[in-house]
C-alpha cells in the first residue's frame, strides 16, 4: 500500500512538473539575433505589449551572434530550441533548402494589426522571392534590416577615389590600417566581383552568376588575393571594426553599410571624418530576416515579436540606434530619415512612386545606380565547407604563398651554394695533393 501510495505521489509530482515546464515554455520566447542589432528597451516594451495584446505573460530570452555560420551550425545541430533567429539571405536559403524553417502563420495575431503586411516594401518582397527560386522566402521569413557591403574610410588619409575600388584592401599605402569583416561570404563576393571585372564587362559572366560561383578556380583566386592583402590587414573583425575606425586605429574597413552609418556618426562626435563607398566594380546587397526554426516551441510569441519589430515607431528606433536600415516601407519611416540638407535621391524602388525625389542619406538607402551594381548572395550547399576552409587558410596561416615561395628559393640557393662550395673545396684539395 505504502509502495503504491509512493508511486502515485511520484507520478503526480512528475505530472505537475511537466505541466509547469510546458506552461513556462509558453511564456518564454527565445530570440537569437545579431549583436548590436536592436534598440535599448525594445525587448521590455515587447513583453508589455504582448501582455496587452494577448493577456499572456512573456519573458524574452535574448541571445546574440556575430557570424552567420556560427549561428547556423548551432541551428543545424538542433540542440537549441530558439523560437526566432535572424540569418542573412543566403543562410535563409540554406535553411529553406534543408527544411529547417516553419512557414509563418499570421492568423495567430488575431485582432492585433498586422504591421508586417502593412509595411512590406515591394523591393524587399521581390528580393526575397530571389532568395530561393523554388520556395517563396516571403512565406517563411520577414526582412528585418538590409544594406550593402562596401568600404568605410577615413577621409583624412584616404581619398574617395582610393576607396572607390576593392583594390584598396591590397593598397600598400594603407598597410597595417585595414580591417576586414570576419564574414567569409561577404568578403568572397566583392573580391570575386573585383577579380572578374573583365569577364563582367565583356558579358562573359553576370553578377548574379558570380554569386553562385563556388568553383575551385574562383576560390583559389580569392584566396590568393586575400593572402596578398594579409600583410596589410590590421584585423579581421566581427563587430569591433566600427569602433576601431572611430578611434583611427584603422583607416579602411571592408564592412556593412549599417556599421558605416554608426561609425560615421560616432566619429563625427570626436572630430574624425569617415565616409562610405560601394566600390565601382560592384558589390553585394544583403537582407537579414526573421525566421522560425523547426525546433521552435513558441511560434505564437515569435510571430508577435516579428510583428512588433515591424511597427513603424519600433523600426525607427531600431534604425536610429543601430545605424542599420529597417526593411520597412511605412511612410513615417521614410519621413523620419529626411534631412533637407541632403541631395534628393530616387527611392521609389523601395517606398513607391511618391519617393522618387527624397532627401535621405544615400548610405542608408542606396540609390538605383548603386543597387544595380549589387547582387544577392546565394547558398552554396555542401561547397560552403570549401569556403570555410579557404577562410581558415587565409586568416590562420601567418605566411602567404608568395612568402613561402621566397623562403623556398632562399633554402634552395643556400643548399646549392653549400654543395657547390663543398665540391669546389674538395676539388681544390685534390689538385693541391696532385701538385
Ligand atoms: C550588426 C550585424 C549586422 C549584420 N552587428 C549584417 N548582415
XYZ file of C-alpha atoms and ligand atoms in Angstrom:
442
model
C 0.000 0.000 0.000
C 2.756 2.298 1.054
C 4.609 1.476 -2.192
C 1.548 2.186 -4.307
C 0.987 5.474 -2.498
C 4.640 6.493 -3.095
C 4.418 5.663 -6.812
C 1.202 7.659 -7.133
C 2.828 10.601 -5.384
C 5.848 10.434 -7.744
C 3.588 10.244 -10.805
C 1.584 13.241 -9.565
C 4.788 15.227 -8.937
C 6.088 14.363 -12.417
C 2.787 15.339 -13.996
C 2.835 18.695 -12.204
C 6.479 19.324 -13.145
C 5.828 18.546 -16.823
C 2.694 20.660 -16.836
C 4.550 23.528 -15.235
C 7.561 23.411 -17.540
C 5.329 23.224 -20.612
C 3.413 26.201 -19.302
C 6.666 28.017 -18.543
C 7.935 27.441 -22.047
C 4.763 29.015 -23.451
C 5.694 32.123 -21.522
C 9.253 32.179 -22.843
C 10.426 33.449 -26.200
C 13.975 32.547 -27.214
C 15.364 35.060 -29.725
C 18.770 34.653 -31.400
C 19.839 37.836 -33.178
C 22.985 39.629 -34.372
C 24.741 41.655 -31.706
C 24.164 45.439 -31.650
C 21.030 44.970 -33.707
C 18.154 46.233 -31.569
C 17.415 49.443 -29.687
C 17.589 49.504 -25.918
C 14.291 48.974 -24.164
C 12.544 47.393 -27.143
C 12.544 43.915 -25.645
C 10.981 45.110 -22.379
C 8.377 47.019 -24.342
C 7.582 43.939 -26.366
C 6.928 41.987 -23.169
C 4.417 44.621 -22.022
C 2.793 44.912 -25.442
C 2.428 41.136 -25.718
C 0.599 41.091 -22.397
C -1.716 43.888 -23.590
C -2.449 42.114 -26.857
C -2.856 38.553 -25.617
C -3.343 38.787 -21.873
C -0.398 36.402 -21.509
C 2.958 36.872 -19.816
C 6.081 36.519 -21.876
C 9.750 36.585 -20.979
C 12.212 37.113 -23.821
C 15.468 35.193 -23.566
C 17.679 37.153 -25.938
C 20.958 35.741 -27.276
C 23.326 37.160 -29.889
C 25.808 36.043 -32.539
C 28.337 37.826 -34.766
C 28.883 35.337 -37.560
C 26.132 33.779 -39.711
C 27.931 30.437 -39.996
C 28.371 30.094 -36.216
C 24.643 30.676 -35.725
C 23.738 28.216 -38.479
C 25.890 25.455 -37.087
C 24.004 25.723 -33.753
C 20.635 25.529 -35.517
C 21.731 22.633 -37.720
C 22.842 20.622 -34.706
C 19.340 21.082 -33.319
C 20.480 21.352 -29.711
C 18.835 24.711 -29.194
C 15.113 25.404 -29.263
C 15.298 29.010 -30.461
C 11.910 30.420 -31.421
C 13.234 33.168 -33.642
C 16.506 33.709 -35.492
C 17.737 36.458 -37.803
C 20.015 34.997 -40.517
C 21.136 36.646 -43.740
C 19.615 35.865 -47.144
C 21.921 33.006 -48.244
C 21.511 31.334 -44.840
C 17.722 31.679 -45.094
C 18.070 29.963 -48.475
C 20.107 27.160 -46.939
C 17.634 26.727 -44.088
C 14.758 26.609 -46.571
C 16.565 24.028 -48.679
C 17.189 21.812 -45.686
C 13.637 22.057 -44.323
C 14.764 23.859 -41.171
C 12.065 26.545 -41.237
C 8.409 26.716 -40.304
C 6.020 28.697 -42.516
C 4.677 31.902 -40.975
C 1.079 31.904 -39.800
C -0.357 35.379 -39.232
C -3.682 34.002 -38.037
C -2.204 33.843 -34.514
C -2.192 37.653 -34.465
C -5.973 37.659 -34.101
C -7.243 41.219 -33.800
C -3.751 42.744 -33.445
C -2.870 44.884 -36.509
C -0.580 43.088 -38.959
C 2.331 45.542 -39.277
C 4.245 43.006 -41.362
C 1.772 43.039 -44.235
C 1.023 46.779 -43.894
C 4.652 47.899 -44.238
C 6.226 45.464 -46.646
C 8.378 47.093 -49.342
C 7.819 45.922 -52.931
C 11.608 45.836 -53.318
C 12.083 43.582 -50.291
C 9.300 41.311 -51.450
C 10.915 40.967 -54.871
C 14.400 40.349 -53.439
C 13.038 37.731 -51.035
C 11.491 35.913 -53.976
C 15.004 35.790 -55.471
C 16.392 34.045 -52.388
C 15.123 30.675 -53.496
C 13.590 30.371 -56.953
C 11.569 27.314 -55.882
C 10.238 28.257 -52.448
C 8.985 31.799 -51.780
C 11.076 33.018 -48.834
C 8.330 35.585 -48.085
C 6.230 32.723 -46.705
C 8.949 31.792 -44.198
C 10.728 34.994 -43.390
C 10.203 38.696 -42.712
C 13.066 41.039 -43.535
C 14.445 42.937 -40.544
C 17.361 45.063 -41.779
C 19.159 45.352 -45.088
C 22.123 47.106 -46.677
C 25.209 46.887 -48.841
C 28.815 45.797 -48.347
C 31.435 48.452 -49.048
C 34.385 50.418 -47.743
C 34.348 52.713 -44.711
C 37.287 55.090 -44.963
C 38.908 57.898 -43.038
C 38.788 60.946 -45.312
C 41.864 62.412 -43.613
C 44.054 59.647 -45.034
C 42.096 58.062 -47.864
C 40.672 59.771 -50.951
C 37.220 58.973 -52.359
C 38.972 57.704 -55.476
C 41.174 55.298 -53.498
C 38.066 53.965 -51.745
C 36.157 53.507 -54.983
C 37.861 50.188 -55.777
C 38.148 46.917 -53.854
C 41.849 47.079 -54.653
C 42.122 49.386 -51.648
C 42.351 46.378 -49.324
C 45.638 45.482 -51.059
C 46.946 49.053 -51.304
C 50.374 49.149 -49.538
C 49.773 52.809 -48.689
C 47.302 51.640 -46.017
C 49.258 48.625 -44.771
C 48.534 47.947 -41.102
C 45.422 50.158 -41.231
C 42.987 47.835 -42.973
C 40.127 45.996 -41.302
C 38.253 43.146 -42.936
C 34.873 41.860 -41.775
C 35.080 38.330 -40.427
C 32.271 37.253 -42.749
C 33.594 34.841 -45.403
C 30.728 35.174 -47.891
C 30.562 38.970 -47.613
C 34.273 39.202 -48.386
C 34.378 36.481 -51.015
C 31.569 38.055 -53.102
C 33.073 41.542 -53.516
C 36.617 40.210 -54.025
C 35.418 37.811 -56.731
C 33.483 40.640 -58.399
C 36.691 42.685 -58.369
C 38.792 39.844 -59.779
C 36.260 39.093 -62.526
C 35.884 42.679 -63.736
C 36.954 41.864 -67.285
C 34.546 38.925 -67.569
C 31.743 41.076 -66.150
C 32.471 43.912 -68.573
C 32.557 41.602 -71.588
C 29.308 39.915 -70.542
C 31.026 36.522 -70.185
C 29.531 36.280 -66.721
C 26.838 38.203 -64.799
C 26.935 39.499 -61.242
C 24.128 37.082 -60.329
C 26.034 34.103 -61.755
C 29.103 35.042 -59.722
C 27.051 34.740 -56.540
C 26.687 31.000 -57.213
C 30.350 30.541 -58.187
C 31.951 28.142 -55.710
C 34.394 26.669 -58.231
C 37.855 25.634 -57.033
C 39.327 28.056 -59.542
C 37.440 31.074 -58.123
C 38.103 30.027 -54.533
C 41.811 29.805 -55.323
C 41.751 33.231 -56.986
C 40.082 34.858 -53.979
C 42.349 33.018 -51.543
C 45.431 34.178 -53.368
C 44.172 37.767 -53.433
C 43.363 37.745 -49.727
C 46.776 36.301 -48.910
C 48.306 39.193 -50.812
C 46.215 41.588 -48.692
C 47.029 39.846 -45.459
C 50.274 41.578 -44.501
C 48.403 44.918 -44.543
C 45.436 43.716 -42.510
C 45.156 45.218 -39.034
C 42.389 42.821 -38.039
C 39.561 40.503 -39.081
C 36.676 41.828 -37.047
C 33.195 40.575 -36.298
C 31.808 43.661 -34.633
C 34.579 45.878 -33.271
C 35.672 47.401 -36.569
C 33.310 50.344 -36.457
C 34.788 51.431 -33.130
C 38.369 50.933 -34.328
C 37.587 53.223 -37.250
C 36.255 55.958 -34.966
C 39.408 55.668 -32.842
C 41.567 55.882 -36.009
C 43.277 52.568 -35.288
C 42.414 51.733 -38.889
C 41.695 53.924 -41.922
C 39.968 51.423 -44.203
C 37.305 48.871 -43.326
C 35.577 46.349 -45.563
C 32.228 46.491 -43.841
C 28.434 46.725 -43.958
C 26.578 49.979 -44.615
C 24.933 49.912 -41.169
C 28.270 49.768 -39.360
C 29.319 52.651 -41.615
C 26.388 54.850 -40.555
C 27.053 54.126 -36.871
C 30.810 54.756 -37.242
C 30.376 57.966 -39.272
C 28.113 59.456 -36.586
C 30.273 58.380 -33.658
C 33.453 59.564 -35.376
C 31.966 62.974 -36.197
C 31.306 63.479 -32.483
C 35.069 63.205 -31.803
C 36.166 65.212 -34.851
C 37.069 62.279 -37.099
C 35.615 62.242 -40.615
C 34.647 58.885 -42.059
C 32.780 58.109 -45.261
C 31.441 55.010 -47.005
C 31.550 53.875 -50.588
C 30.262 50.896 -52.571
C 33.184 50.332 -54.990
C 32.627 50.883 -58.678
C 33.315 47.257 -59.626
C 30.106 46.198 -57.825
C 29.231 44.522 -54.552
C 26.625 42.582 -52.626
C 23.302 43.717 -51.213
C 22.154 41.738 -48.158
C 18.987 41.198 -46.139
C 18.661 39.775 -42.635
C 15.275 38.247 -41.954
C 13.365 36.770 -39.036
C 12.726 33.045 -39.365
C 11.134 30.453 -37.079
C 13.274 27.288 -36.925
C 11.529 23.953 -36.893
C 12.693 23.344 -33.288
C 10.822 26.448 -32.106
C 8.483 25.932 -29.186
C 6.688 29.254 -29.083
C 5.660 30.151 -32.619
C 2.840 32.394 -31.409
C 5.089 34.730 -29.417
C 7.665 34.550 -32.234
C 5.084 35.829 -34.729
C 4.044 38.603 -32.355
C 7.701 39.591 -31.918
C 8.232 39.867 -35.679
C 5.066 41.924 -35.919
C 6.248 44.253 -33.143
C 9.577 44.770 -34.931
C 7.585 45.897 -37.994
C 5.623 48.528 -36.072
C 6.933 51.764 -37.648
C 7.872 53.518 -34.375
C 9.852 50.443 -33.262
C 11.519 50.115 -36.691
C 12.597 53.774 -36.476
C 14.084 53.302 -33.006
C 15.977 50.194 -34.076
C 17.333 52.055 -37.101
C 18.402 55.082 -35.153
C 20.238 53.162 -32.530
C 21.977 50.559 -34.684
C 22.739 52.528 -37.879
C 21.091 49.786 -39.933
C 18.102 50.247 -42.220
C 14.769 48.670 -41.410
C 13.159 46.725 -44.225
C 10.021 48.709 -43.537
C 8.345 50.811 -46.201
C 5.991 52.763 -43.899
C 5.877 56.411 -44.938
C 6.681 57.524 -41.398
C 9.928 55.520 -41.533
C 10.931 57.464 -44.650
C 9.851 60.768 -43.092
C 11.965 60.089 -40.019
C 15.055 59.949 -42.231
C 14.515 63.131 -44.268
C 17.249 65.720 -43.990
C 16.698 68.902 -46.022
C 20.477 69.471 -46.314
C 20.966 66.315 -48.384
C 20.712 65.933 -52.153
C 17.471 64.330 -53.372
C 17.651 60.679 -54.428
C 15.210 58.289 -56.071
C 13.850 55.768 -53.575
C 10.696 54.874 -55.491
C 12.008 51.314 -55.812
C 11.667 50.953 -52.040
C 8.865 53.287 -50.879
C 6.790 53.566 -54.071
C 6.298 56.304 -56.722
C 5.900 59.188 -54.234
C 9.505 58.691 -53.123
C 11.141 59.450 -56.478
C 12.955 62.507 -55.086
C 13.631 62.408 -51.345
C 16.407 63.918 -49.263
C 17.731 60.881 -47.455
C 21.243 59.630 -46.633
C 22.367 57.513 -49.619
C 24.482 55.304 -47.348
C 21.298 54.206 -45.601
C 19.246 53.869 -48.763
C 21.434 53.352 -51.823
C 20.068 54.924 -54.977
C 19.155 52.854 -58.016
C 22.591 53.110 -59.642
C 24.265 51.505 -56.624
C 21.585 48.828 -56.261
C 22.045 47.929 -59.913
C 25.698 47.081 -59.394
C 24.969 44.886 -56.367
C 23.846 41.256 -56.242
C 22.317 38.915 -53.701
C 24.478 36.093 -52.299
C 23.259 32.525 -52.654
C 23.682 29.313 -50.730
C 26.447 27.000 -51.927
C 25.136 23.854 -50.236
C 27.984 21.473 -49.386
C 30.528 23.726 -51.110
C 30.226 26.070 -48.123
C 32.822 23.829 -46.437
C 35.325 24.793 -49.142
C 34.751 28.466 -48.385
C 35.184 27.989 -44.647
C 38.404 26.078 -45.127
C 39.713 28.763 -47.518
C 38.829 31.359 -44.866
C 40.777 29.435 -42.234
C 43.756 29.205 -44.548
C 43.660 32.945 -45.127
C 43.109 34.005 -41.534
C 45.028 31.213 -39.867
C 48.207 30.990 -41.884
C 50.786 33.543 -40.890
C 52.727 33.129 -44.105
C 51.373 33.875 -47.547
C 52.081 31.674 -50.586
C 54.445 34.244 -52.059
C 56.396 34.400 -48.784
C 56.630 30.602 -48.798
C 57.979 30.670 -52.356
C 60.644 33.219 -51.361
C 61.634 31.087 -48.333
C 61.858 28.003 -50.539
C 64.019 29.797 -53.118
C 66.366 31.035 -50.362
C 66.694 27.487 -48.950
C 67.380 26.000 -52.406
C 70.000 28.693 -53.123
C 71.666 28.152 -49.728
C 71.798 24.371 -50.238
C 73.127 24.830 -53.786
C 75.759 27.303 -52.547
C 76.771 24.894 -49.763
C 77.032 21.887 -52.155
C 78.918 23.856 -54.807
C 81.372 25.400 -52.345
C 81.955 21.981 -50.650
C 82.581 20.462 -54.070
C 84.998 23.185 -55.129
C 86.845 22.901 -51.770
C 87.262 19.157 -52.445
C 88.471 19.893 -55.978
C 90.995 22.407 -54.697
C 92.310 19.921 -52.103
C 92.616 17.220 -54.742
C 94.511 19.470 -57.127
C 96.823 20.627 -54.302
C 97.557 16.935 -53.453
C 98.354 16.196 -57.112
C 100.858 19.031 -57.160
C 25.136 44.061 -36.700
C 25.234 42.942 -37.671
C 24.684 43.261 -38.992
C 24.589 42.101 -39.863
N 26.022 43.913 -35.623
C 24.623 42.427 -41.300
N 24.270 41.320 -42.081
